[in-house]
Structures are given as structure tokens and as C-alpha cells.
Amino acid sequence: MFQMHGMENLDLMGDPSGSMTTLTPMSETPITSSHHQLHGSYHSMNHMMSHHHHGGPLSGHTPGSHHSAMAAAVAAASLHPDQDTDPRELEAFAERFKQRRIKLGVTQADVGKALANLKLPGVGALSQSTICRFESLTLSHNNMIALKPILQAWLEEAEAQAKNKRRDPDAPSVLPHGEKKRKRTSIAAPEKRSLEAYFAVQPRPSGEKIAAIAEKLDLKKNVVRVWFCNQRQKQKRMKFAAQH
DNA sequence: ATGCATGAGAG
DNA sequence: TCTCATGCATA
């Protein structure tokens, strides 16, 4: 149970040129998102709607002069860096968040949608995936820090309204019909094991190595490239980060 | 809950 | 090309 699949005699591991590539210590300002999109009609809408995160509105300054409710959140985030960037604090908050969210009878998807209603500058809706990942700490440290004040703002708002026993029967979504759906490639277990073996010795293979691996495993080069990218991202997620 | 994918931004 | 934030699709 340890088959080194397609690693036979392919010199994919040797790296004479010492291509250690970058070791970026996160020099940018990856704060949060700004995108609104509900359901995917990924047909012709796929390259125009998508997302548009990064360098988001929360990246350091408030465009224009529109601080309001978020000013508090932003202030909190910058006035107590220690507390807000502390992995344990994040972990504690994530747990509290989830518990209170459930107490309110709100789903992860609901929270994501509700964020858009908070009208915080540059803060739109988020997906169920992201809320789930926040709660389970499976986001990067920076991402957790960026999302915390936003989710905290939502939580406070939601609990305030819960007291007033507010209820809003929102209209169920009407899924746009018959649009092409994105298909998810599934990498078979044997191939995945090989990829993991390669990754263990070379997490950042060059384009040529990727091509070689792809051919060996009979996978699209892009699939292999993306697999490595996602694998690297995984390594950086809080859960496995040796920070706590 | 998580696998594979997209796209903006930065080299 | 890579990273990073994020999401659709699916198990």
C-alpha cells in the first residue's frame, strides 16, 4: 500500500537548476472580497460575473469617505492586531460564531447571503463554502483575520434582530433553468496517490515537470497544475499551520 | 464538508 | 506563472 505509481524513471524529482522559486511571505494586502453573484449560470456569464476579490475595498483604506458601521469593525481590526490576529482568538471566535449561528437557526448559506444586507462598504455576499471554511478554520490566517470583523458584525446584527423577534420571509430562489453547469473533474485514487508522492518531494514542479507528470498519469496538464496549486494552498490553511 | 476551478493581482 | 480569496459542484 505504498505504490510509487508513475514515478519509475522519470526525472521529475531532480532539480539541477535549483528552482526553489518564490517563497513569498505574503507581501500583499489580501483582505476581503467584493463580489455579488447568486447562482451560476456559467454559460456566457462565466467570464464577466465571476469574482473580483483581492485588492478588495478593505485593502487598507476606505474608498471615498464612507465609513459607517464598518468603521467600528475596521477600527477593531487595526486597533487590536494582537487580539485579532491571534490564532487562538480566531479559533475561539470561529467556534463561538458557529454555535451562535446555529442557535439563531441560520444556515451557513444564509449567513453568506445576509452579509450583502449589512451594506458594509465593499462587502457583498459570500458562499456557503466560505462560511463553512471560516468556521472550520480551513482558510488562510490572513483570510480569517479579514473575515472575522465582517462575520462578527453580522452576528451582532442578527442577534439584535433576534431579540426584536424580526422575521423576514424571503423569496425562495428561482433557479435560472437550462444553463450549462460546470463539470468537476475527478482525479482517481491511484493518480491522486501519485500526485501526493510527487508533491512530497517537489511541491512546486516546473511547468515541464507538470507536463511530464500529466502525461504519465494521463491527465490534462492544467488539471495537474491546478492540483498542485490547491495542494499548496491547503498547506497554508490554519488547521495545519504550526501556529497553534 | 471538500475537491477542482476561476480570476485578479503581482511578479 | 504563481498566489490568494473564493465558489460551484458534489460526496
Tab-separated table of C-alpha atoms (C1' of nucleotides) in Angstrom:
chain	number	residue	atom	x	y	z
A	1	MET	CA	0.000	0.000	0.000
A	2	PHE	CA	2.653	2.404	-0.954
A	3	GLN	CA	2.900	2.229	-4.664
A	4	MET	CA	5.050	4.877	-6.195
A	5	HIS	CA	2.909	4.972	-9.197
A	6	GLY	CA	4.259	6.758	-12.190
A	7	MET	CA	7.495	7.732	-10.604
A	8	GLU	CA	9.501	4.963	-12.148
A	9	ASN	CA	12.295	6.603	-14.030
A	10	LEU	CA	11.017	9.994	-14.759
A	11	ASP	CA	13.444	12.581	-13.566
A	12	LEU	CA	10.685	14.697	-12.194
A	13	MET	CA	12.228	14.994	-8.825
A	14	GLY	CA	15.714	16.079	-9.624
A	15	ASP	CA	16.079	19.771	-9.905
A	16	PRO	CA	19.524	20.682	-11.144
A	17	SER	CA	18.661	24.309	-11.620
A	18	GLY	CA	17.563	24.531	-8.021
A	19	SER	CA	14.320	26.146	-8.946
A	20	MET	CA	13.221	26.892	-5.458
A	21	THR	CA	11.060	29.550	-6.961
A	22	THR	CA	9.497	32.055	-4.692
A	23	LEU	CA	8.981	31.839	-1.041
A	24	THR	CA	6.613	34.719	-0.863
A	25	PRO	CA	5.899	35.756	2.693
A	26	MET	CA	2.616	37.274	1.660
A	27	SER	CA	3.612	40.760	0.782
A	28	GLU	CA	0.303	41.960	-0.465
A	29	THR	CA	-2.821	43.019	1.258
A	30	PRO	CA	-5.242	40.213	0.859
A	31	ILE	CA	-8.213	41.393	2.709
A	32	THR	CA	-11.629	40.556	1.573
A	33	SER	CA	-13.958	40.311	-1.242
A	34	SER	CA	-16.337	42.377	-3.141
A	35	HIS	CA	-18.490	40.492	-5.430
A	36	HIS	CA	-22.091	39.773	-5.754
A	37	GLN	CA	-23.402	36.835	-7.577
A	38	LEU	CA	-26.121	34.497	-6.690
A	39	HIS	CA	-26.319	31.391	-8.704
A	40	GLY	CA	-24.126	30.404	-11.505
A	41	SER	CA	-25.319	30.436	-14.989
A	42	TYR	CA	-21.860	29.792	-16.017
A	43	HIS	CA	-22.752	29.752	-19.636
A	44	SER	CA	-21.872	33.111	-21.080
A	45	MET	CA	-21.828	34.757	-17.768
A	46	ASN	CA	-18.825	32.879	-16.589
A	47	HIS	CA	-16.174	35.328	-17.552
A	48	MET	CA	-17.944	38.501	-16.764
A	49	MET	CA	-19.575	37.891	-13.491
A	50	SER	CA	-17.161	35.657	-11.667
A	51	HIS	CA	-15.482	37.306	-8.777
A	52	HIS	CA	-13.246	40.143	-8.207
A	53	HIS	CA	-11.631	39.754	-4.899
A	54	HIS	CA	-8.192	40.582	-3.832
A	55	GLY	CA	-7.151	44.170	-3.502
A	56	GLY	CA	-10.605	44.487	-2.180
A	57	PRO	CA	-12.135	47.605	-0.724
A	58	LEU	CA	-10.927	46.539	2.647
A	59	SER	CA	-7.383	46.726	1.500
A	60	GLY	CA	-6.178	49.392	3.803
A	61	HIS	CA	-8.318	52.369	3.054
A	62	THR	CA	-11.908	53.259	2.632
A	63	PRO	CA	-12.562	54.496	-0.853
A	64	GLY	CA	-14.101	57.871	-0.743
A	65	SER	CA	-15.246	58.708	2.741
A	66	HIS	CA	-17.878	56.223	3.543
A	67	HIS	CA	-17.263	54.797	6.931
A	68	SER	CA	-20.220	53.895	8.973
A	69	ALA	CA	-20.975	50.688	10.695
A	70	MET	CA	-17.896	49.096	9.333
A	71	ALA	CA	-15.674	51.772	10.743
A	72	ALA	CA	-16.107	50.063	14.031
A	73	ALA	CA	-15.176	46.709	12.640
A	74	VAL	CA	-12.197	48.050	10.775
A	75	ALA	CA	-11.108	50.013	13.774
A	76	ALA	CA	-11.376	46.956	15.915
A	77	ALA	CA	-9.260	45.071	13.478
A	78	SER	CA	-6.494	47.617	13.412
A	79	LEU	CA	-6.580	48.717	16.995
A	80	HIS	CA	-6.133	45.288	18.430
A	81	PRO	CA	-3.903	43.479	15.984
A	82	ASP	CA	-2.660	41.207	18.661
A	83	GLN	CA	-6.035	40.013	19.660
A	84	ASP	CA	-7.426	39.812	16.194
A	85	THR	CA	-4.514	38.081	14.584
A	86	ASP	CA	-4.003	35.621	17.361
A	87	PRO	CA	-4.772	32.167	16.016
A	88	ARG	CA	-6.307	31.151	19.279
A	89	GLU	CA	-8.576	34.146	19.284
A	90	LEU	CA	-9.630	33.351	15.744
A	91	GLU	CA	-10.252	29.781	16.670
A	92	ALA	CA	-12.272	30.795	19.671
A	93	PHE	CA	-14.298	33.252	17.661
A	94	ALA	CA	-14.961	30.775	14.905
A	95	GLU	CA	-16.328	28.357	17.410
A	96	ARG	CA	-18.473	30.938	19.146
A	97	PHE	CA	-19.675	32.139	15.801
A	98	LYS	CA	-20.806	28.731	14.709
A	99	GLN	CA	-22.575	27.982	17.937
A	100	ARG	CA	-24.451	31.252	17.985
A	101	ARG	CA	-25.264	30.982	14.322
A	102	ILE	CA	-26.853	27.612	14.897
A	103	LYS	CA	-28.623	28.958	17.947
A	104	LEU	CA	-30.170	31.539	15.669
A	105	GLY	CA	-31.271	28.795	13.355
A	106	VAL	CA	-29.333	30.206	10.444
A	107	THR	CA	-27.508	28.143	7.874
A	108	GLN	CA	-24.060	28.875	6.519
A	109	ALA	CA	-25.617	29.812	3.205
A	110	ASP	CA	-27.995	32.181	4.958
A	111	VAL	CA	-25.117	33.974	6.585
A	112	GLY	CA	-23.384	34.368	3.271
A	113	LYS	CA	-26.427	35.951	1.715
A	114	ALA	CA	-27.138	38.099	4.710
A	115	LEU	CA	-23.747	39.733	4.519
A	116	ALA	CA	-24.858	41.657	1.484
A	117	ASN	CA	-27.697	43.144	3.505
A	118	LEU	CA	-25.303	44.558	6.022
A	119	LYS	CA	-24.321	47.083	3.416
A	120	LEU	CA	-20.809	47.296	4.676
A	121	PRO	CA	-18.733	49.084	2.057
A	122	GLY	CA	-17.217	46.610	-0.308
A	123	VAL	CA	-18.745	43.658	1.450
A	124	GLY	CA	-21.070	41.550	-0.585
A	125	ALA	CA	-22.394	38.062	-0.203
A	126	LEU	CA	-20.199	35.054	0.413
A	127	SER	CA	-20.813	31.427	-0.366
A	128	GLN	CA	-21.748	28.629	1.971
A	129	SER	CA	-18.287	27.257	1.272
A	130	THR	CA	-16.539	30.264	2.651
A	131	ILE	CA	-18.661	30.449	5.773
A	132	CYS	CA	-18.091	26.771	6.342
A	133	ARG	CA	-14.369	27.185	5.911
A	134	PHE	CA	-14.282	30.083	8.272
A	135	GLU	CA	-15.994	28.058	10.950
A	136	SER	CA	-13.676	25.147	10.453
A	137	LEU	CA	-10.583	27.323	10.209
A	138	THR	CA	-9.790	25.983	6.788
A	139	LEU	CA	-8.882	29.372	5.410
A	140	SER	CA	-5.549	31.137	5.413
A	141	HIS	CA	-4.648	33.061	8.506
A	142	ASN	CA	-4.973	36.364	6.666
A	143	ASN	CA	-8.301	35.387	5.238
A	144	MET	CA	-9.568	34.512	8.709
A	145	ILE	CA	-8.435	37.871	10.019
A	146	ALA	CA	-10.126	39.704	7.190
A	147	LEU	CA	-13.410	37.888	7.557
A	148	LYS	CA	-13.651	37.982	11.300
A	149	PRO	CA	-14.844	41.574	11.733
A	150	ILE	CA	-17.369	41.117	8.962
A	151	LEU	CA	-18.866	37.985	10.394
A	152	GLN	CA	-18.761	39.493	13.817
A	153	ALA	CA	-20.753	42.449	12.559
A	154	TRP	CA	-23.305	40.112	11.040
A	155	LEU	CA	-23.588	38.094	14.218
A	156	GLU	CA	-24.238	41.119	16.347
A	157	GLU	CA	-26.815	42.412	13.932
A	158	ALA	CA	-28.524	39.047	13.718
A	159	GLU	CA	-28.704	38.651	17.452
A	160	ALA	CA	-30.044	42.144	17.840
A	161	GLN	CA	-32.836	41.422	15.407
A	162	ALA	CA	-33.499	38.100	17.033
A	163	LYS	CA	-34.325	39.934	20.201
A	164	ASN	CA	-36.881	42.016	18.387
A	165	LYS	CA	-38.264	38.825	17.031
A	166	ARG	CA	-37.937	40.000	13.485
A	167	ARG	CA	-38.833	37.609	10.777
A	168	ASP	CA	-38.474	38.078	7.086
A	169	PRO	CA	-39.929	35.598	4.647
A	170	ASP	CA	-37.502	35.979	1.823
A	171	ALA	CA	-38.478	34.691	-1.528
A	172	PRO	CA	-37.133	31.290	-2.434
A	173	SER	CA	-34.717	31.419	-5.273
A	174	VAL	CA	-35.883	30.778	-8.770
A	175	LEU	CA	-33.026	28.981	-10.369
A	176	PRO	CA	-32.394	30.068	-13.906
A	177	HIS	CA	-33.063	26.999	-15.920
A	178	GLY	CA	-31.184	25.124	-18.533
A	179	GLU	CA	-27.815	26.786	-18.295
A	180	LYS	CA	-24.714	24.747	-18.720
A	181	LYS	CA	-23.232	23.614	-15.467
A	182	ARG	CA	-19.600	23.431	-14.662
A	183	LYS	CA	-18.321	19.913	-14.511
A	184	ARG	CA	-15.879	18.859	-11.864
A	185	THR	CA	-13.021	16.678	-12.940
A	186	SER	CA	-12.483	13.759	-10.659
A	187	ILE	CA	-8.970	12.504	-10.216
A	188	ALA	CA	-8.936	8.789	-9.475
A	189	ALA	CA	-7.367	7.489	-6.292
A	190	PRO	CA	-4.258	5.943	-7.897
A	191	GLU	CA	-3.462	9.123	-9.752
A	192	LYS	CA	-4.069	11.131	-6.628
A	193	ARG	CA	-1.635	8.967	-4.710
A	194	SER	CA	0.984	9.583	-7.339
A	195	LEU	CA	0.424	13.281	-7.234
A	196	GLU	CA	0.797	13.223	-3.481
A	197	ALA	CA	4.038	11.332	-3.802
A	198	TYR	CA	5.374	13.890	-6.235
A	199	PHE	CA	4.198	16.692	-4.056
A	200	ALA	CA	6.047	15.285	-1.101
A	201	VAL	CA	9.372	15.702	-2.822
A	202	GLN	CA	8.621	18.661	-5.029
A	203	PRO	CA	5.638	20.824	-4.059
A	204	ARG	CA	6.433	23.262	-6.807
A	205	PRO	CA	7.272	21.426	-10.000
A	206	SER	CA	8.224	23.412	-13.037
A	207	GLY	CA	5.920	23.644	-15.959
A	208	GLU	CA	7.845	20.916	-17.721
A	209	LYS	CA	7.662	18.588	-14.782
A	210	ILE	CA	3.985	19.224	-14.537
A	211	ALA	CA	3.642	18.343	-18.175
A	212	ALA	CA	5.607	15.153	-17.649
A	213	ILE	CA	3.538	14.187	-14.658
A	214	ALA	CA	0.368	14.923	-16.543
A	215	GLU	CA	1.417	12.696	-19.376
A	216	LYS	CA	2.466	9.924	-17.049
A	217	LEU	CA	-0.849	9.964	-15.273
A	218	ASP	CA	-2.830	10.658	-18.368
A	219	LEU	CA	-4.312	13.832	-17.006
A	220	LYS	CA	-4.657	17.256	-18.525
A	221	LYS	CA	-1.688	19.409	-17.748
A	222	ASN	CA	-3.956	22.077	-16.395
A	223	VAL	CA	-5.600	19.640	-14.067
A	224	VAL	CA	-2.227	18.729	-12.643
A	225	ARG	CA	-1.140	22.337	-12.360
A	226	VAL	CA	-4.289	23.300	-10.515
A	227	TRP	CA	-3.956	20.276	-8.287
A	228	PHE	CA	-0.529	21.436	-7.166
A	229	CYS	CA	-1.758	24.967	-6.632
A	230	ASN	CA	-4.619	23.761	-4.487
A	231	GLN	CA	-2.335	21.451	-2.598
A	232	ARG	CA	-0.043	24.335	-1.743
A	233	GLN	CA	-2.978	26.381	-0.566
A	234	LYS	CA	-4.087	23.551	1.647
A	235	GLN	CA	-0.734	23.508	3.345
A	236	LYS	CA	-1.223	27.102	4.297
A	237	ARG	CA	-4.582	26.715	5.909
A	238	MET	CA	-4.836	27.426	9.590
A	239	LYS	CA	-5.766	23.973	10.675
A	240	PHE	CA	-2.469	22.587	9.634
A	241	ALA	CA	-0.403	25.644	10.173
A	242	ALA	CA	2.034	25.094	13.004
A	243	GLN	CA	0.898	28.266	14.646
A	244	HIS	CA	-1.153	26.826	17.421
B	1	DA	C1'	-17.647	19.298	4.116
B	2	DT	C1'	-14.423	19.416	0.470
B	3	DG	C1'	-12.481	18.730	-4.475
B	4	DC	C1'	-11.363	21.068	-8.528
B	5	DA	C1'	-11.728	25.654	-10.662
B	6	DT	C1'	-11.578	30.757	-11.783
B	7	DG	C1'	-9.694	35.224	-11.998
B	8	DA	C1'	-7.325	39.384	-10.161
B	9	DG	C1'	-3.088	40.972	-8.964
B	10	DA	C1'	1.881	40.553	-8.664
B	11	DG	C1'	5.992	39.325	-10.404
C	1	DT	C1'	3.359	31.651	-13.887
C	2	DC	C1'	2.186	31.793	-9.044
C	3	DT	C1'	-0.566	33.176	-5.021
C	4	DC	C1'	-4.743	34.073	-2.776
C	5	DA	C1'	-9.632	34.556	-1.993
C	6	DT	C1'	-13.434	32.476	-3.217
C	7	DG	C1'	-17.181	29.489	-5.350
C	8	DC	C1'	-19.701	25.741	-7.974
C	9	DA	C1'	-20.498	21.135	-7.790
C	10	DT	C1'	-20.625	17.062	-5.368
C	11	DA	C1'	-19.755	13.396	-1.871
